[in-house]
PDB file of C-alpha atoms in Angstrom:
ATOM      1  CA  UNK A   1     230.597-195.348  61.354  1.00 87.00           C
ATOM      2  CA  UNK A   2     232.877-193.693  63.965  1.00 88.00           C
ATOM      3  CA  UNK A   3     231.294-190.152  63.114  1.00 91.00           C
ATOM      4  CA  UNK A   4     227.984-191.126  63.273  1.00 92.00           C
ATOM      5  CA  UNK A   5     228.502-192.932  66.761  1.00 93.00           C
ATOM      6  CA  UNK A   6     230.022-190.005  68.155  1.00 92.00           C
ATOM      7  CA  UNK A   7     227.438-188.176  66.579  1.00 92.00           C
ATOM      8  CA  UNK A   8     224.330-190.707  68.270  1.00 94.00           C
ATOM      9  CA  UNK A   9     225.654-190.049  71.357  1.00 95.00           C
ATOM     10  CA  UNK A  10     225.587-186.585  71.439  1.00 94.00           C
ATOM     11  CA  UNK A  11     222.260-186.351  69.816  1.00 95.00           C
ATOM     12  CA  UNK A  12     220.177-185.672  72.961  1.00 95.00           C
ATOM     13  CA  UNK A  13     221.954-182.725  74.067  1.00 96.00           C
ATOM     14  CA  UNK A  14     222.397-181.462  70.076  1.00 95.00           C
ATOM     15  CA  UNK A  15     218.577-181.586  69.826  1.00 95.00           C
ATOM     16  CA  UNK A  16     218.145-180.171  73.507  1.00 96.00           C
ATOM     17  CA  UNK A  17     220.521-176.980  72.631  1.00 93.00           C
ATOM     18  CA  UNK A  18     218.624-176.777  69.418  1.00 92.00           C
ATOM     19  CA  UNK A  19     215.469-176.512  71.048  1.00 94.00           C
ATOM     20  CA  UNK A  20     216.969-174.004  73.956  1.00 92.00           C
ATOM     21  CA  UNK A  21     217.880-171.680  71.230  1.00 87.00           C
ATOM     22  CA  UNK A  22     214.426-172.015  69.084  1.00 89.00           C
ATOM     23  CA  UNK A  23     212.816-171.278  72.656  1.00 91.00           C
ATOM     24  CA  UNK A  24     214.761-167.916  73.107  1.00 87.00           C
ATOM     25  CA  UNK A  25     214.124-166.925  69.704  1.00 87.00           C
ATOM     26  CA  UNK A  26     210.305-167.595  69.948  1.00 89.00           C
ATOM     27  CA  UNK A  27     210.199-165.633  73.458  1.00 89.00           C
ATOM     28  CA  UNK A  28     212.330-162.348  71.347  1.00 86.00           C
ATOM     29  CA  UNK A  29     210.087-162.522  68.360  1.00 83.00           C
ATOM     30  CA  UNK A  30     207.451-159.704  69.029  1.00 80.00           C
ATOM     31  CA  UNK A  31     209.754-157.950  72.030  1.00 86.00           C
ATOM     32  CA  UNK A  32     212.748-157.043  70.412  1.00 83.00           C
ATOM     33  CA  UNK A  33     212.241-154.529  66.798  1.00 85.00           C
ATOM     34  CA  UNK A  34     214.541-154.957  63.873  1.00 84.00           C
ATOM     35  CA  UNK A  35     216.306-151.918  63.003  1.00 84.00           C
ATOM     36  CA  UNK A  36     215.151-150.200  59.423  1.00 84.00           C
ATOM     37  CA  UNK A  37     216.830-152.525  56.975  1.00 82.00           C
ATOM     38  CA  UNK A  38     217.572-151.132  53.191  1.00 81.00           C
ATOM     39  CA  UNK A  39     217.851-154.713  51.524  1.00 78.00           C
ATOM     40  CA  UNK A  40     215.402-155.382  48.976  1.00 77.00           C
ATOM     41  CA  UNK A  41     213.488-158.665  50.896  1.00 82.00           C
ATOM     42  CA  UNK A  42     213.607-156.182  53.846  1.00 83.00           C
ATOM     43  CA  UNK A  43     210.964-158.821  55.249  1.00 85.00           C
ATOM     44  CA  UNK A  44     213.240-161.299  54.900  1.00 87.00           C
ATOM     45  CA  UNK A  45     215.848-159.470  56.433  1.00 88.00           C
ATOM     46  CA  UNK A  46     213.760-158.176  59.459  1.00 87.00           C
ATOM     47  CA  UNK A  47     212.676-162.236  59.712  1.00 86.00           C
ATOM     48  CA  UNK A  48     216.579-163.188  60.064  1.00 88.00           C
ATOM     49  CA  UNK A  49     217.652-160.123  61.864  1.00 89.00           C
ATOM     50  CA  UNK A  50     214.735-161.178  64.591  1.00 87.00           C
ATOM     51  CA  UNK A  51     215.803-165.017  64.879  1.00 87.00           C
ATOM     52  CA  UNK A  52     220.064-163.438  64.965  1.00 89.00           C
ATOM     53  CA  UNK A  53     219.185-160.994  67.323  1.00 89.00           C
ATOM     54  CA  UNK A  54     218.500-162.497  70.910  1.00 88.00           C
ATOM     55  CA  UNK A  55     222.175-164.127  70.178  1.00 85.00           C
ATOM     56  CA  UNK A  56     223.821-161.250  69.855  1.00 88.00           C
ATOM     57  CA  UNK A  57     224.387-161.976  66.256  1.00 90.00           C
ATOM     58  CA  UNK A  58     222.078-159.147  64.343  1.00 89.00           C
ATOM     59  CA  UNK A  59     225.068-157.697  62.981  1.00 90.00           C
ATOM     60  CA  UNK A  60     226.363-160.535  61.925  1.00 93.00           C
ATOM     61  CA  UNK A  61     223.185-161.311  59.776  1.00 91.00           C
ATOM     62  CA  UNK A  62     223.107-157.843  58.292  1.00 91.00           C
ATOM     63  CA  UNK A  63     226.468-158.625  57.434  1.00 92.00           C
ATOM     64  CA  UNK A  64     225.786-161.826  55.565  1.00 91.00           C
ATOM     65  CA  UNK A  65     222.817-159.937  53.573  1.00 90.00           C
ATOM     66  CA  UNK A  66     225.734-156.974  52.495  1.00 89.00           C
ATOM     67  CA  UNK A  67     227.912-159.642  51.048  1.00 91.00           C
ATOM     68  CA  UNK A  68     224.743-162.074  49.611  1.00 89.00           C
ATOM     69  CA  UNK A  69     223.802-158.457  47.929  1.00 86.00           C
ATOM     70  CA  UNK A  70     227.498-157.282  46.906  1.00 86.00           C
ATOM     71  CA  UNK A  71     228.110-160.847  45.067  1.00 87.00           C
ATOM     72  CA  UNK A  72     224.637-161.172  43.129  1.00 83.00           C
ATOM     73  CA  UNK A  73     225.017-157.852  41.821  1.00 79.00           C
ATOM     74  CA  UNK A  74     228.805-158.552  40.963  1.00 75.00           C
ATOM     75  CA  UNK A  75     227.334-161.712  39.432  1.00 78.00           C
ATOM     76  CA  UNK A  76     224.343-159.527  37.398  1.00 70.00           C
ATOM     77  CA  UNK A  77     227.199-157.411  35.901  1.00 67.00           C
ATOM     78  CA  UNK A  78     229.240-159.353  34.835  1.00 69.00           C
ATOM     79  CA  UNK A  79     230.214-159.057  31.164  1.00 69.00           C
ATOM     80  CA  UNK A  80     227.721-156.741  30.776  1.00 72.00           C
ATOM     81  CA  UNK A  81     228.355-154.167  28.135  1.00 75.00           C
ATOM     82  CA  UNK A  82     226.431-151.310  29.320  1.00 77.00           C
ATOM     83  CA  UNK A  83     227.613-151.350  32.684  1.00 77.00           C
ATOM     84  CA  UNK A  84     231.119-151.348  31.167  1.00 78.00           C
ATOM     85  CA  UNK A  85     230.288-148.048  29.182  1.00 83.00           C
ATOM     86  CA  UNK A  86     228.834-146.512  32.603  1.00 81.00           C
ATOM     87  CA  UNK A  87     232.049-147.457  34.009  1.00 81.00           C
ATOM     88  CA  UNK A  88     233.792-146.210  30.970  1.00 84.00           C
ATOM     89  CA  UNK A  89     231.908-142.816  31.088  1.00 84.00           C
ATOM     90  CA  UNK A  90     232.012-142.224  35.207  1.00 84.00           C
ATOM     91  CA  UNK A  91     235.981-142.976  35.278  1.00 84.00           C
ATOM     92  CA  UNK A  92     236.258-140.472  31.978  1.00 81.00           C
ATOM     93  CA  UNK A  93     233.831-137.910  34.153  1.00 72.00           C
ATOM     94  CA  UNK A  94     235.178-137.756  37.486  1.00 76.00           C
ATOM     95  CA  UNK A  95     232.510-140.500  39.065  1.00 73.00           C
ATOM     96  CA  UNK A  96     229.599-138.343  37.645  1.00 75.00           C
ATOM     97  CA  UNK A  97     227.611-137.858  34.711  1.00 78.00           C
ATOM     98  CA  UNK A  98     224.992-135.311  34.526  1.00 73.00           C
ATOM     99  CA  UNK A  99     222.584-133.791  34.064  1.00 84.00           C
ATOM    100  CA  UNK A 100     222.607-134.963  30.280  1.00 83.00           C
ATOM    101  CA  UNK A 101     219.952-134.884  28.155  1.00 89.00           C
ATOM    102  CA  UNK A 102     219.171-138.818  27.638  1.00 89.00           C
ATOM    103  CA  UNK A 103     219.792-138.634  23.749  1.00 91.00           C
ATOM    104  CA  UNK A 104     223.080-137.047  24.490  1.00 88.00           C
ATOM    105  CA  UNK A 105     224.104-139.969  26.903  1.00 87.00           C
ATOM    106  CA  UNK A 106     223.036-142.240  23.787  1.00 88.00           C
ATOM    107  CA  UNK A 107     225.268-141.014  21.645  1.00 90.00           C
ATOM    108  CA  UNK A 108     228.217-141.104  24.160  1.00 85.00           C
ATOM    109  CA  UNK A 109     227.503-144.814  25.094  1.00 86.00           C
ATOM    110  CA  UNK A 110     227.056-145.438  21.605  1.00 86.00           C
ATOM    111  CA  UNK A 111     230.422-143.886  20.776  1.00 85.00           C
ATOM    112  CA  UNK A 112     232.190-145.589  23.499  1.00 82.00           C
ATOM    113  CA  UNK A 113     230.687-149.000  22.536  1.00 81.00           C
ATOM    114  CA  UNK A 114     231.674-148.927  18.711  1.00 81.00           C
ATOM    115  CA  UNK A 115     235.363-148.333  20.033  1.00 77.00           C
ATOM    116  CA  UNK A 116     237.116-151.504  18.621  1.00 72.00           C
ATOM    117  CA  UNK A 117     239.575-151.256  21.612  1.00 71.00           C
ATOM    118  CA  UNK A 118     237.080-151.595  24.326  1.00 67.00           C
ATOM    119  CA  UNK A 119     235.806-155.079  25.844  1.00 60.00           C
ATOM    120  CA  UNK A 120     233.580-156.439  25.280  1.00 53.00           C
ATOM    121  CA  UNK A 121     233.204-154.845  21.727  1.00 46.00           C
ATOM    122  CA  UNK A 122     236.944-155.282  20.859  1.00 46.00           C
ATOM    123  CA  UNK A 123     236.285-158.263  18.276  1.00 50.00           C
ATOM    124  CA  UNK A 124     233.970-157.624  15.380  1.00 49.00           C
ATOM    125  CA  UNK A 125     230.743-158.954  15.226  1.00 47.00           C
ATOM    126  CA  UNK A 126     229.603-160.927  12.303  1.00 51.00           C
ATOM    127  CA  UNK A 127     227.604-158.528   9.881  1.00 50.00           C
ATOM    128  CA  UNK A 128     228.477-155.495  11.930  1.00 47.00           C
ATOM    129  CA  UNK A 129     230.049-154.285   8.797  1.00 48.00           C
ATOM    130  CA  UNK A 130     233.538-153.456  10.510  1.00 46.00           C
ATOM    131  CA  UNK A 131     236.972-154.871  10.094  1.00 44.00           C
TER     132      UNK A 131
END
């Protein structure tokens, strides 16, 4: 009860600042152009970039979409087995890996992936005919 009578009391000027700031946003939208944005809702982006902006806190939105992006493609690899052969094959080459001829790359992902010491193909499958 204590919060939310501290919290009554204030709600006038909450909503008013509220309000201020949704005013300065609608007067930017239009007047002020988002920068080119590479993200893949570049929409989106533009959308939040425009309502960050006449705060001073653009960058700090573009920021927010660079981690959001970093973390769901963390979250897209993980435990995947391909990407861990790509890995595999970039750290073997240096960081790069052609040109190759696409059947060639095959046959070195395929080599690489029936390596019993290398997650996540270290434990035999069932019916894989090894062990």
């Amino acid at each position: 009860p204590t919060i939310f009578e501290e919290l009554a009391s204030r709600r006038n000027a909450i909503w008013g600042a509220l309000f201020a700031q949704l005013a300065e946003v609608a007067d930017s939208l239009g007047k002020i152009k988002p920068p080119p944005l590479s993200f893949r809702m570049a929409d989106f982006a533009a959308f939040g970039w425009s309502l960050f902006a006449p705060t001073g806190e653009g960058g700090d939105w573009i920021e927010l979409l660079g981690r959001l992006e970093r973390t769901q493609a963390a979250f897209a690899a993980q435990n995947d087995g391909l990407i861990e052969v790509l890995r595999i094959i970039l750290q073997k080459d240096g960081g790069g890996i052609g040109p190759i001829a696409t059947g060639e790359l095959f046959k070195r992902c395929l080599g690489i992936a029936q390596n019993p010491n290398v997650w996540p193909f270290s434990k035999p499958r069932k019916g894989s005919g090894a062990g």
